[in-house]
Short mmCIF file of C-alpha atoms in Angstrom, two decimals:
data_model
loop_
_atom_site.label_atom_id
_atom_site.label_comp_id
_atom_site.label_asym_id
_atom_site.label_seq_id
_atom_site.Cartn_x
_atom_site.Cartn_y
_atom_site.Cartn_z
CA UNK A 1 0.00 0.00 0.00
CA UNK A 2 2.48 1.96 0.60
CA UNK A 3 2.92 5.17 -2.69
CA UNK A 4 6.21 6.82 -1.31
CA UNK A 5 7.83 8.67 1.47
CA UNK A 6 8.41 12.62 2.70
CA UNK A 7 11.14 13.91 4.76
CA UNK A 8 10.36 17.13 6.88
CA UNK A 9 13.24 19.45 7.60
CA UNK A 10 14.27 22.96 8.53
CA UNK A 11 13.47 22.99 11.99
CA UNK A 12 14.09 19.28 13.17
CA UNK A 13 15.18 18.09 16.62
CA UNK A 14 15.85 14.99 18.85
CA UNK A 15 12.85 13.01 19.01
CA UNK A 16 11.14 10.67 21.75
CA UNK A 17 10.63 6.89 20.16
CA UNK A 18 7.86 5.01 21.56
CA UNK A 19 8.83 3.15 24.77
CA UNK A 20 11.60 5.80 25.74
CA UNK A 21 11.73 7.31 29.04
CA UNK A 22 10.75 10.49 27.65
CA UNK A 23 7.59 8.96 25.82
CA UNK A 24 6.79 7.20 29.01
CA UNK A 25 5.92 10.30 30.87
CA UNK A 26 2.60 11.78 31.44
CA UNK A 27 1.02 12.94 27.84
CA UNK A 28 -1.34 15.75 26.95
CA UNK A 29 0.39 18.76 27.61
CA UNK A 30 -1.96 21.26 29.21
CA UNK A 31 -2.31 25.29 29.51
CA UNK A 32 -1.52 26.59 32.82
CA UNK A 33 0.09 29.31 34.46
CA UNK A 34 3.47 31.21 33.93
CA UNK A 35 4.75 32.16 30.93
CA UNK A 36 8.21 33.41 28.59
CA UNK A 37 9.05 36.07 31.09
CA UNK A 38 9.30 33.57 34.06
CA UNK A 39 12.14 31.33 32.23
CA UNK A 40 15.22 31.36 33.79
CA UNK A 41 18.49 32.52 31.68
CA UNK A 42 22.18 32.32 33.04
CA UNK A 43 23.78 36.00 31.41
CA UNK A 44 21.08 35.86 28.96
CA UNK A 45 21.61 32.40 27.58
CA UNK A 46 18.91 29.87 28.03
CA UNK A 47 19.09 26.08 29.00
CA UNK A 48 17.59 24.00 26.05
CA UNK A 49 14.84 22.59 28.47
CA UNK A 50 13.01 25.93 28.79
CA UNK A 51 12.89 26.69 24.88
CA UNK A 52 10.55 25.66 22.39
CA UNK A 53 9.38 22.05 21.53
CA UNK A 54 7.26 20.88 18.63
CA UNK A 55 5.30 17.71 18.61
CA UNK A 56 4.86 16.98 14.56
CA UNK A 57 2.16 14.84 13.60
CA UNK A 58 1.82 12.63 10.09
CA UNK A 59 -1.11 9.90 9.93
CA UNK A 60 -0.71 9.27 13.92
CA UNK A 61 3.02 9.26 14.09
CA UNK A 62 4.30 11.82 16.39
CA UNK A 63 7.76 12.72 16.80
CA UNK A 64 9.60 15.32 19.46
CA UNK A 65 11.31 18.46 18.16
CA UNK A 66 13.54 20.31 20.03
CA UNK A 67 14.98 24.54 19.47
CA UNK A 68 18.49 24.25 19.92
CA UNK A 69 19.45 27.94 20.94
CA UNK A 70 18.14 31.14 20.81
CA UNK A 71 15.69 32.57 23.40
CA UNK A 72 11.49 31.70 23.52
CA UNK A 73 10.82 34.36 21.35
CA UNK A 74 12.71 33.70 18.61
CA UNK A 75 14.00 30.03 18.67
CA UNK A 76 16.56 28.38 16.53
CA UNK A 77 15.60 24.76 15.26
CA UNK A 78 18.17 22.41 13.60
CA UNK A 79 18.88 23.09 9.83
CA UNK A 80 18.15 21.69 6.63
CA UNK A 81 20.57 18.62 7.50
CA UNK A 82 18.21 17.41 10.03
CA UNK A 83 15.61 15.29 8.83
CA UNK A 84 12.62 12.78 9.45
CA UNK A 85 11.42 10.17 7.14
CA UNK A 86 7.12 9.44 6.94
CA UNK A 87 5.95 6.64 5.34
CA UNK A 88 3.05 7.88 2.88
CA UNK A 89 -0.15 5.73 2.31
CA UNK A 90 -2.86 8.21 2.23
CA UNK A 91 -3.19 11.97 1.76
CA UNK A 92 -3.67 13.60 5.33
CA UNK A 93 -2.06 17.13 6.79
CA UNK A 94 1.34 17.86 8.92
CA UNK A 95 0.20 19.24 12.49
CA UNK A 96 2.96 20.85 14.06
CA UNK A 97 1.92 21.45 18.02
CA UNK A 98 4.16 24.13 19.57
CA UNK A 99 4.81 23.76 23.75
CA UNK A 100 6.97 25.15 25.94
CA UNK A 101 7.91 23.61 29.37
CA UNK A 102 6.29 25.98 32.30
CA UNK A 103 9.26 27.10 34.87
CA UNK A 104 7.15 27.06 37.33
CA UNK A 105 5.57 23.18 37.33
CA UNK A 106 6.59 20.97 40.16
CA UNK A 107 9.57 19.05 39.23
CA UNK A 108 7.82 15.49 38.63
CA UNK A 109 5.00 17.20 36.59
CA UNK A 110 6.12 15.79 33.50
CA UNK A 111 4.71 17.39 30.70
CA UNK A 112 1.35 18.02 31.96
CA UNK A 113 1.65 21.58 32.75
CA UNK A 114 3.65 22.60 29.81
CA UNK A 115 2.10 25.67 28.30
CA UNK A 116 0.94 25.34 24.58
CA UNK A 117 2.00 28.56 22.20
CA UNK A 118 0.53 27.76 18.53
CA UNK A 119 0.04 25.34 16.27
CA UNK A 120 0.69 24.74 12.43
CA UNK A 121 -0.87 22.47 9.73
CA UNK A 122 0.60 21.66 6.49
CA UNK A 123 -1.13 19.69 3.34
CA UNK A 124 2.20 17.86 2.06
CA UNK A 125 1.88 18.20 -2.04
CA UNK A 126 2.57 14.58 -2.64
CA UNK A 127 4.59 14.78 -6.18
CA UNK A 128 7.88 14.83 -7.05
CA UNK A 129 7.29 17.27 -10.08
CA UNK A 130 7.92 20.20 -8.61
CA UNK A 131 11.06 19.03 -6.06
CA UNK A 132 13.80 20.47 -8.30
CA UNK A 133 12.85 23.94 -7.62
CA UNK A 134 12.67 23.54 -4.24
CA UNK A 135 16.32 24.80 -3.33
CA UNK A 136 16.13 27.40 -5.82
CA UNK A 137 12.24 28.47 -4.10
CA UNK A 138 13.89 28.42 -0.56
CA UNK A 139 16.52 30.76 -1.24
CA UNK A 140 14.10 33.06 -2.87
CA UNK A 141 11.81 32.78 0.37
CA UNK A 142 14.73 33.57 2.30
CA UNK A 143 15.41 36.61 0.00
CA UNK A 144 12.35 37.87 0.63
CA UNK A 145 11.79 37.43 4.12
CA UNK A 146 15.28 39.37 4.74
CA UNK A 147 14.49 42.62 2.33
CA UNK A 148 10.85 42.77 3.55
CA UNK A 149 10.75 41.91 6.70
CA UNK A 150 7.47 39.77 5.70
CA UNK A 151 7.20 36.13 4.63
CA UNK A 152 6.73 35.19 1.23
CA UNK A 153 2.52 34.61 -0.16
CA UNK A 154 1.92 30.79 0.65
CA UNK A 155 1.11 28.61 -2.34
CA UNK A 156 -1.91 28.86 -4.16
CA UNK A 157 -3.10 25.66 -4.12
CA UNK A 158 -2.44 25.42 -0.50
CA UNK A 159 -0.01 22.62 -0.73
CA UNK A 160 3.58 22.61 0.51
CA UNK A 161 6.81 21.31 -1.34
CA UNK A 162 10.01 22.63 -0.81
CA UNK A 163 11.21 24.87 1.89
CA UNK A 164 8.22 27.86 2.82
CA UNK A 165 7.25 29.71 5.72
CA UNK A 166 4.19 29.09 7.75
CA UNK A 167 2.07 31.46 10.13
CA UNK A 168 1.72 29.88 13.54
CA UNK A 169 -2.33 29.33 14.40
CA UNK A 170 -3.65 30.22 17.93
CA UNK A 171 -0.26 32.23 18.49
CA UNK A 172 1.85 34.40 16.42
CA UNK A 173 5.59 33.94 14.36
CA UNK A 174 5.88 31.56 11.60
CA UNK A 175 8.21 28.47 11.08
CA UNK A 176 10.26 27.80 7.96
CA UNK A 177 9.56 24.52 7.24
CA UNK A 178 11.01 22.11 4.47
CA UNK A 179 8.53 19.44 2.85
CA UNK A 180 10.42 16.66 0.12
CA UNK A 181 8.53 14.22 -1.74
CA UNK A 182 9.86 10.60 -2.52
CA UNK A 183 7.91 8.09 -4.76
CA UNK A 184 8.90 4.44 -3.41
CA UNK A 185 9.14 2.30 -6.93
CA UNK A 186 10.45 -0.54 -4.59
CA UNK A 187 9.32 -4.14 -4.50
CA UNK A 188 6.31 -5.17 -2.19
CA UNK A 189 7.23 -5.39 1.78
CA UNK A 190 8.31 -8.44 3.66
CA UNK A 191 8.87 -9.54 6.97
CA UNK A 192 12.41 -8.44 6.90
CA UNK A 193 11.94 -5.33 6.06
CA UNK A 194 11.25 -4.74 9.42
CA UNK A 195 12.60 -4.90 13.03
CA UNK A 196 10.79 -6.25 15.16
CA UNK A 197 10.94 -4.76 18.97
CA UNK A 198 8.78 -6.35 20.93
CA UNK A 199 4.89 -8.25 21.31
CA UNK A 200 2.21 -6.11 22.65
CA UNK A 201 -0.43 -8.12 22.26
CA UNK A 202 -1.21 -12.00 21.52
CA UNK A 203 -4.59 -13.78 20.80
CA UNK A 204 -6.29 -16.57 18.93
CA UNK A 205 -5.84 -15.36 15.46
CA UNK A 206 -1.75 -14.77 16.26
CA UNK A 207 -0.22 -11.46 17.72
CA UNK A 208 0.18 -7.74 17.55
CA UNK A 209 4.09 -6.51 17.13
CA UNK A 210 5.52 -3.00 17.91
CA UNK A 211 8.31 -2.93 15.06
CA UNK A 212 10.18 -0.22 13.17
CA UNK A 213 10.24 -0.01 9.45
CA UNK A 214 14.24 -0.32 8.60
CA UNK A 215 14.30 2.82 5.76
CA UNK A 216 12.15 5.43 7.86
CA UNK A 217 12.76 4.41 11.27
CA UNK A 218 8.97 4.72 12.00
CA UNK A 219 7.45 2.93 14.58
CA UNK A 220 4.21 1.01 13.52
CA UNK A 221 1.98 -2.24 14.83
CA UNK A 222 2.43 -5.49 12.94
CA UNK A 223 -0.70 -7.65 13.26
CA UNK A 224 0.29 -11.03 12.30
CA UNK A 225 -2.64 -13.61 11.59
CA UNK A 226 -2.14 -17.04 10.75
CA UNK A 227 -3.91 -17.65 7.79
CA UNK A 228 -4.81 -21.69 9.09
CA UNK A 229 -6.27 -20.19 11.92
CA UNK A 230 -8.85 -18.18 10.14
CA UNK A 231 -9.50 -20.86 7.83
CA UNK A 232 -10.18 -23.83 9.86
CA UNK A 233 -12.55 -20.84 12.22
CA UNK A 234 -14.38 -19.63 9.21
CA UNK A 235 -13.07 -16.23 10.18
CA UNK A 236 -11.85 -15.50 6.83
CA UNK A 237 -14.95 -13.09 6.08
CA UNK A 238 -14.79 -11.19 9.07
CA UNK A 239 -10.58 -10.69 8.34
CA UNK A 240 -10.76 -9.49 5.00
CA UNK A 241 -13.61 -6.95 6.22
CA UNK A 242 -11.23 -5.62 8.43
CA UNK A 243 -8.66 -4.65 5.79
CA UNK A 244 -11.21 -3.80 3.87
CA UNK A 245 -12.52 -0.82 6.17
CA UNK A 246 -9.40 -0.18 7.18
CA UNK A 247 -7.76 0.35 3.42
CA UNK A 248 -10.87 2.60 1.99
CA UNK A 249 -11.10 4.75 5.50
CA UNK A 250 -9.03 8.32 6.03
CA UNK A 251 -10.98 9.28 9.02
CA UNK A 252 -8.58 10.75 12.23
CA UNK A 253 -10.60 8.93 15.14
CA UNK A 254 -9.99 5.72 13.04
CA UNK A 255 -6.38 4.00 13.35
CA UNK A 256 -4.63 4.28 9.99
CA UNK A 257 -3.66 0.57 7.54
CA UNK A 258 -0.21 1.71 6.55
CA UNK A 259 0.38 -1.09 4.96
CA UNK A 260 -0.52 -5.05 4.24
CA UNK A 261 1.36 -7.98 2.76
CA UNK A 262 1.46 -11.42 3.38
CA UNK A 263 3.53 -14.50 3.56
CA UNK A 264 2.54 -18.26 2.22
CA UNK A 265 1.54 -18.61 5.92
CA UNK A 266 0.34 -15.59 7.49
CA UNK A 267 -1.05 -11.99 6.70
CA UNK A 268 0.48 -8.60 7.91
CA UNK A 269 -1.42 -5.50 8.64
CA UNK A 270 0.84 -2.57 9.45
CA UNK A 271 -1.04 -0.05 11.82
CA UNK A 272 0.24 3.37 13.29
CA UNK A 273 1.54 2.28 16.98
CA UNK A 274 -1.16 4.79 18.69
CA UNK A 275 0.99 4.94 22.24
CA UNK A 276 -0.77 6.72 24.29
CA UNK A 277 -2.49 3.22 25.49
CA UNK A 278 -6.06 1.96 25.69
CA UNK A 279 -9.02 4.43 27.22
CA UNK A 280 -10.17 0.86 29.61
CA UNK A 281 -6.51 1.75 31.18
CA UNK A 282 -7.30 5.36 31.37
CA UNK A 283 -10.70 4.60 32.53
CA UNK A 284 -9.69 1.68 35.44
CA UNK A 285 -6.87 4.33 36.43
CA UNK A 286 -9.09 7.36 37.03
CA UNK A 287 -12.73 5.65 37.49
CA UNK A 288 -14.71 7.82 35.56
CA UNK A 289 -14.27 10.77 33.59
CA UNK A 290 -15.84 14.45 34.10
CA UNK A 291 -18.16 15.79 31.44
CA UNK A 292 -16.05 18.23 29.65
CA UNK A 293 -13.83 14.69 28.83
CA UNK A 294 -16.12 11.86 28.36
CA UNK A 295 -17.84 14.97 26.00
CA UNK A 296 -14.39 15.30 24.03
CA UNK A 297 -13.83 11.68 23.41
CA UNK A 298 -17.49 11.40 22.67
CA UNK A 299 -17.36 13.60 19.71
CA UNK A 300 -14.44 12.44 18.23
CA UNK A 301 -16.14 8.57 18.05
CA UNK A 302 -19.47 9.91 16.60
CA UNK A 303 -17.09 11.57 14.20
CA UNK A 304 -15.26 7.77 13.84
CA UNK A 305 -18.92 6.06 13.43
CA UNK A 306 -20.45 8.28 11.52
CA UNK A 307 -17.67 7.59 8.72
CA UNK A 308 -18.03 4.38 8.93
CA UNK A 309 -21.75 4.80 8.26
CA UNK A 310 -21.13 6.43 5.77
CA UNK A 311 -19.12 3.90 4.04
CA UNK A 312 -21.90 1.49 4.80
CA UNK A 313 -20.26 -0.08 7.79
CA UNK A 314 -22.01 -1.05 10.99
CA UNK A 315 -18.51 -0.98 13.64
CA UNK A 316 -21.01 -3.64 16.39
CA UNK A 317 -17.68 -3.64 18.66
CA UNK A 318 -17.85 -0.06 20.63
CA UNK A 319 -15.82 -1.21 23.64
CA UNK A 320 -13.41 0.98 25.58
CA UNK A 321 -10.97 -1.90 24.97
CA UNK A 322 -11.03 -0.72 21.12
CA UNK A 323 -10.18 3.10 21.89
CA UNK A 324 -6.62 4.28 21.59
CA UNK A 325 -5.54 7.11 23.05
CA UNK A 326 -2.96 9.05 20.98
CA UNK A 327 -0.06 11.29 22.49
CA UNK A 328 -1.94 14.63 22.95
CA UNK A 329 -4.76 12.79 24.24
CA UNK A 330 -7.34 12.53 20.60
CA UNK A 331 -8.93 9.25 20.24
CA UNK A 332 -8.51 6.22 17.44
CA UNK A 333 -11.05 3.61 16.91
CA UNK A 334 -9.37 0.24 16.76
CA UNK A 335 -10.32 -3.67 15.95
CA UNK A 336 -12.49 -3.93 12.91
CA UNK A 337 -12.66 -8.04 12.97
CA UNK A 338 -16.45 -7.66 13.79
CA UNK A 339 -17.46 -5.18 11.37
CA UNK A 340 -20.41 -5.73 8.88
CA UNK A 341 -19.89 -4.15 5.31
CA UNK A 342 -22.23 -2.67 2.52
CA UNK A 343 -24.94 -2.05 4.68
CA UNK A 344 -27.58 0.52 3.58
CA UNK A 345 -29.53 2.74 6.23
CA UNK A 346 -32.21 0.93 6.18
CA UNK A 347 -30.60 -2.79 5.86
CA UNK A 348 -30.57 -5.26 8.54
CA UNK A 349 -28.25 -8.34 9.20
CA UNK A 350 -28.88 -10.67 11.74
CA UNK A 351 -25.36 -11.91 13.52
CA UNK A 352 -25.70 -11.83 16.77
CA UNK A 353 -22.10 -10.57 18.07
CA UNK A 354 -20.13 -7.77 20.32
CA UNK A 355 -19.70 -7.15 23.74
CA UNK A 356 -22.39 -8.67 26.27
CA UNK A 357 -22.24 -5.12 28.27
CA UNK A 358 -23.13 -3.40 25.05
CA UNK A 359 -25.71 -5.40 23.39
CA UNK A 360 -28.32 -3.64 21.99
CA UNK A 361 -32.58 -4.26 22.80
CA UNK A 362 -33.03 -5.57 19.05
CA UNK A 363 -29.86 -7.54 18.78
CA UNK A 364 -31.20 -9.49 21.92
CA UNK A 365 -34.49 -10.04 20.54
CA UNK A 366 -32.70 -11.59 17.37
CA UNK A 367 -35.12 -9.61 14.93
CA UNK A 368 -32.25 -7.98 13.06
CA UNK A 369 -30.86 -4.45 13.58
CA UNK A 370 -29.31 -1.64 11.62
CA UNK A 371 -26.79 0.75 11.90
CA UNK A 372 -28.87 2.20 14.89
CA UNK A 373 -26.95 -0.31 16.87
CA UNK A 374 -23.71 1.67 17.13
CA UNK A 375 -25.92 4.39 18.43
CA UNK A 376 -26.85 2.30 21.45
CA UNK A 377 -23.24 1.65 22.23
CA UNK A 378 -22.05 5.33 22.58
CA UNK A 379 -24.81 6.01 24.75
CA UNK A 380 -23.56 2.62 26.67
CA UNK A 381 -19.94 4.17 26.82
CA UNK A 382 -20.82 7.64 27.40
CA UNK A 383 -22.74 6.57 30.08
CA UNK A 384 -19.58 4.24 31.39
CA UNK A 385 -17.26 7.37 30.72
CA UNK A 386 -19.25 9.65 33.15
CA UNK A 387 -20.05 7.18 36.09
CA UNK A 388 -17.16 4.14 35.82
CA UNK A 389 -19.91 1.23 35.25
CA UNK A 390 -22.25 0.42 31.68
CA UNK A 391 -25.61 1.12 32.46
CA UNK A 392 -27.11 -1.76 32.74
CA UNK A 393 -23.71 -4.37 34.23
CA UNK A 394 -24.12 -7.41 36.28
CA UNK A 395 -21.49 -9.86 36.86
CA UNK A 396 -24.61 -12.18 35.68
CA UNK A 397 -24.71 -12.23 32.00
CA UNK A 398 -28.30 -13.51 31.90
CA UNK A 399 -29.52 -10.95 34.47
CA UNK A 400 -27.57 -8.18 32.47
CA UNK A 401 -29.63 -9.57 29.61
CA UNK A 402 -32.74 -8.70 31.57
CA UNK A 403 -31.72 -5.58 32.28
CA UNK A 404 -30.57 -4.22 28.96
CA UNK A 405 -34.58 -5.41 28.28
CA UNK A 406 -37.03 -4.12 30.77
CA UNK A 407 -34.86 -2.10 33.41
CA UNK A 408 -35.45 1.55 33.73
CA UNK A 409 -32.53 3.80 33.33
CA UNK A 410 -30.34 5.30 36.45
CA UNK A 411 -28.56 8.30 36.57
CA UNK A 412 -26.33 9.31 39.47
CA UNK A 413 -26.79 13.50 40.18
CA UNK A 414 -26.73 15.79 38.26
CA UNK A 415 -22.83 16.75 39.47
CA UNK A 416 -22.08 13.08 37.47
CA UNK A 417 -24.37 13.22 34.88
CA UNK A 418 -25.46 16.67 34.09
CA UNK A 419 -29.42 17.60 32.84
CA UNK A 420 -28.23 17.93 29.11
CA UNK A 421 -25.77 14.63 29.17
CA UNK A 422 -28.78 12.47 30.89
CA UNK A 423 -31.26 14.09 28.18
CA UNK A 424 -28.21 12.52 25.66
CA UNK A 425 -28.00 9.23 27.05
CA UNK A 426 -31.87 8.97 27.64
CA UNK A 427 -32.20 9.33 23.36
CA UNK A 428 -29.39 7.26 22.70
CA UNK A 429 -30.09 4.44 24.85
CA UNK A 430 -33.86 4.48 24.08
CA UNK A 431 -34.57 0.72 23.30
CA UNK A 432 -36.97 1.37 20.11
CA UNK A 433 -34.39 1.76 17.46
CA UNK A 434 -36.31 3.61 15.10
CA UNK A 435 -37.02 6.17 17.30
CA UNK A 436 -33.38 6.06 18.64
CA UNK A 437 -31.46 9.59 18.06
CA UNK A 438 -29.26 8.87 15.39
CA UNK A 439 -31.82 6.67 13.44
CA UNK A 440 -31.69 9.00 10.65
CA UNK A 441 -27.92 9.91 10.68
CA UNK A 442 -25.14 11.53 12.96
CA UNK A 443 -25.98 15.24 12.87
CA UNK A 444 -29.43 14.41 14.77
CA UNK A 445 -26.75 13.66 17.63
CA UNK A 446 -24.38 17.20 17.01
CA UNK A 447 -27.70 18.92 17.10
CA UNK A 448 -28.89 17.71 19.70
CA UNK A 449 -25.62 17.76 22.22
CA UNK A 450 -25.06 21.18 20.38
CA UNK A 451 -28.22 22.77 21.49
CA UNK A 452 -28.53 21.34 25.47
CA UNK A 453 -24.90 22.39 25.37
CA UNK A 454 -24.71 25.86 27.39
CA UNK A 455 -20.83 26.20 26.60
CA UNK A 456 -19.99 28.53 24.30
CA UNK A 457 -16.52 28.25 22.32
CA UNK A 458 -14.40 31.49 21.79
CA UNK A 459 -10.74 30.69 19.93
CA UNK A 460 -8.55 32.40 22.61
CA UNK A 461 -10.29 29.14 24.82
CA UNK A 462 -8.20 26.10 25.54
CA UNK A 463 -9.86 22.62 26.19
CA UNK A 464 -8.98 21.57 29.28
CA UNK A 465 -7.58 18.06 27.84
CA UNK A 466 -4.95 19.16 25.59
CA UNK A 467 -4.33 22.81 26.47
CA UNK A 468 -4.82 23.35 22.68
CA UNK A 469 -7.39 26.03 21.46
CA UNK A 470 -11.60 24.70 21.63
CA UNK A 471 -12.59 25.75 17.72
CA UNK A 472 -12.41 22.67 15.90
CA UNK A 473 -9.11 21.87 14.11
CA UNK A 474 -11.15 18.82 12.54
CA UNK A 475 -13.64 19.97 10.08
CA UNK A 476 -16.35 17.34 12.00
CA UNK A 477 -16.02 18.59 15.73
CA UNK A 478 -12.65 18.25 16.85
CA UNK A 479 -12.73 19.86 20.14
CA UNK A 480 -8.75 19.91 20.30
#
């Protein structure tokens, strides 16, 4: 799958690889107090910790940046000679997060008080047709920007190739940034071209592998499946629907197929190594989330869902298990094995499968369901989100059973489950499907939540998850 590679340069530091001490430390970097004027300097110099850091983001893989000198106005990155390599399978943007380490967090904070400054995207132009100018285009930005004073018009087509200046978003300066295009013409991937670090995961069908691809040095997740297994379990259907989904889907709440190849005995899926961990171990850690979270991560999987309906696929596994949690804390649906494909709004199938705590009314009954289904299961792990438990949980499967049927819905008070979420949940988990909010598509849900909603979003706000501005960065309704 994979069409070619770009290197980013111009401004490129040391970076954190997954598993390092520095990746292992507390992620989502927040707002909070303090500021540029309270860094310390020794006779005006300042130590590299209190400058500048960039966390760069391509198709979920995130890599560290670091300023190398200058002061935290005007910060010097690494030149042209530094570069990272991104594997290219799909047409997506360049988000460039800019943080700065607060002087005055506790010394074990980590990086959760660091103080975010601006942000940057870039869409990549992903040809090699117009590479040869590049060197001649960056010294002609660099012309300008010293007799003006001013940076150079971006492109018109809004794509970047070669070396350009960018305005910073939410903040103000710009960053010179370097974009190359490389067309891979090489032979299909193997097995070897890949190291293989450690296993993460292991199960029936075979095991999931964090490795690093040899030529780009990115880290990714190698699902191996034997292909006997899935044969002699009849689960050949349900694994070719998962690279199907995954291979036709460029959604950001939905984990990104790098690649896939296969041996005579097995099949390879390549995933982006998400590595900020599951949202069940966030969950079990903290017991439940407040509103202003579970309402962030909710919006980013109706986003997730609502693609998928709109490719015709019913997801039927909603499950915190199946959430990853990325870096700076944004959400990517996971495990497609039980996803049902080219299915219609108003088609039904029949298979009765999923979670036991998240079983919807109709898929109990047996009298086929639709898409309405997933619909039932964000309510079930919004619900879960805001209080710790699924609605309707017993340790007794059959009594759950009964539950999910006839028993009335709970809510805790309203400083758990606030008048507009319980209004949410009470539509979502309403057990007559057709009258179900979402029945009749996804924006029934953004209106809705939208309208009980009595926060309003200004762009100097930041959400209090990432410390990144509240307007939308996502066209859907990314709150990052």
């Amino acid at each position: 799958m994979s069409t070619g590679s770009f290197a980013t340069g111009s401004y490129m530091g040391n970076s954190a690889r997954p598993g390092s001490s520095q990746m292992q430390q507390s992620y989502r970097p927040a707002s909070s107090a303090g500021g540029i004027n309270a860094v310390p300097s020794t006779h005006g110099r300042y130590h590299s910790k209190y400058l500048p850091y960039a966390l760069l983001d391509f198709d979920k893989q995130q890599v560290f940046v670091n300023a190398v000198s200058g002061t935290p106005e005007n910060p010097l990155w690494p030149g042209e000679s530094t570069q990272y390599k991104f594997d290219v399978s799909r047409t997506t943007e360049v988000s460039l997060s800019l943080y700065m380490r607060n002087p005055s967090a506790p010394p074990n904070a980590g990086r959760q008080q660091d103080i975010f400054i601006g942000t940057c995207r870039i869409t990549p132009r992903f040809s090699e047709d117009t590479e040869s100018g590049a060197p001649q285009q960056a010294a002609a930005d660099k012309s300008k920007k010293d007799k003006n004073g001013s940076m150079p018009p971006p492109p018109i087509d809004g794509k970047a190739s070669g070396v350009q200046w960018h305005n910073i978003q939410y903040g103000t300066g710009a960053l010179r940034i370097g974009v190359k295009y490389v067309e891979n013409k090489q032979r299909s991937l193997k097995i070897e071209d890949f190291e293989l670090l450690k296993v993460v995961g292991k199960g029936s069908f075979g095991k999931v592998m964090q490795v690093m691809k040899k030529d780009t040095q990115r880290i990714y997740a190698l699902k191996t499946i034997r292909k006997q297994h899935i044969i002699s379990r009849s689960e050949v259907t349900h694994t070719l629907a998962e690279r199907s989904v995954l291979a036709q889907i460029n959604n950001p709440f939905i984990v990104p197929l790098k690649f896939s190849f296969q041996s005579p005995e097995k099949l390879y899926l390549v995933l982006a190594f998400v590595n900020g961990g599951e949202l069940f171990h966030h969950l079990q850690k903290e017991q439940r989330f407040d509103i202003n979270r579970s309402r962030f991560y909710a919006a980013e999987l109706l986003c997730a869902l609502e693609c998928l309906h709109g490719f015709g696929v019913i997801y039927r596994d909603l499950k915190p298990e199946n959430i990853l949690v990325d870096y700076v804390g944004h959400i990517a649906l996971c495990d497609f094995g039980l996803c049902k494909l080219d299915m219609k709004d108003e088609d039904k199938t029949n298979t009765f499968c999923g979670t036991p705590e998240y079983l919807a009314p109709e898929l109990l009954h047996g009298q086929g369901y639709t898409k309405a289904v997933d619909w039932w299961t964000l309510g079930v792990l919004l619900y879960e989100m805001l209080t710790g438990l699924p609605p309707f949980y017993d340790e007794n499967t059959n009594e759950m059973y009964r539950k999910i049927l006839a028993e009335p819905l709970h809510f805790p008070g309203p400083d758990v489950v606030p008048p507009a979420a319980r209004d949410l949940l009470t539509r979502l988990l309403d057990r007559d499907a057709t009258r179900r909010l979402g029945t009749n598509g996804a924006s029934e849900i953004k209106v809705s939540d939208s309208r009980k909603s009595s926060k309003t979003i200004d762009p100097n706000d930041t959400d209090i998850i990432t410390g990144t501005p509240l307007l939308p960065q996502h066209r859907l309704a990314q709150a990052s």
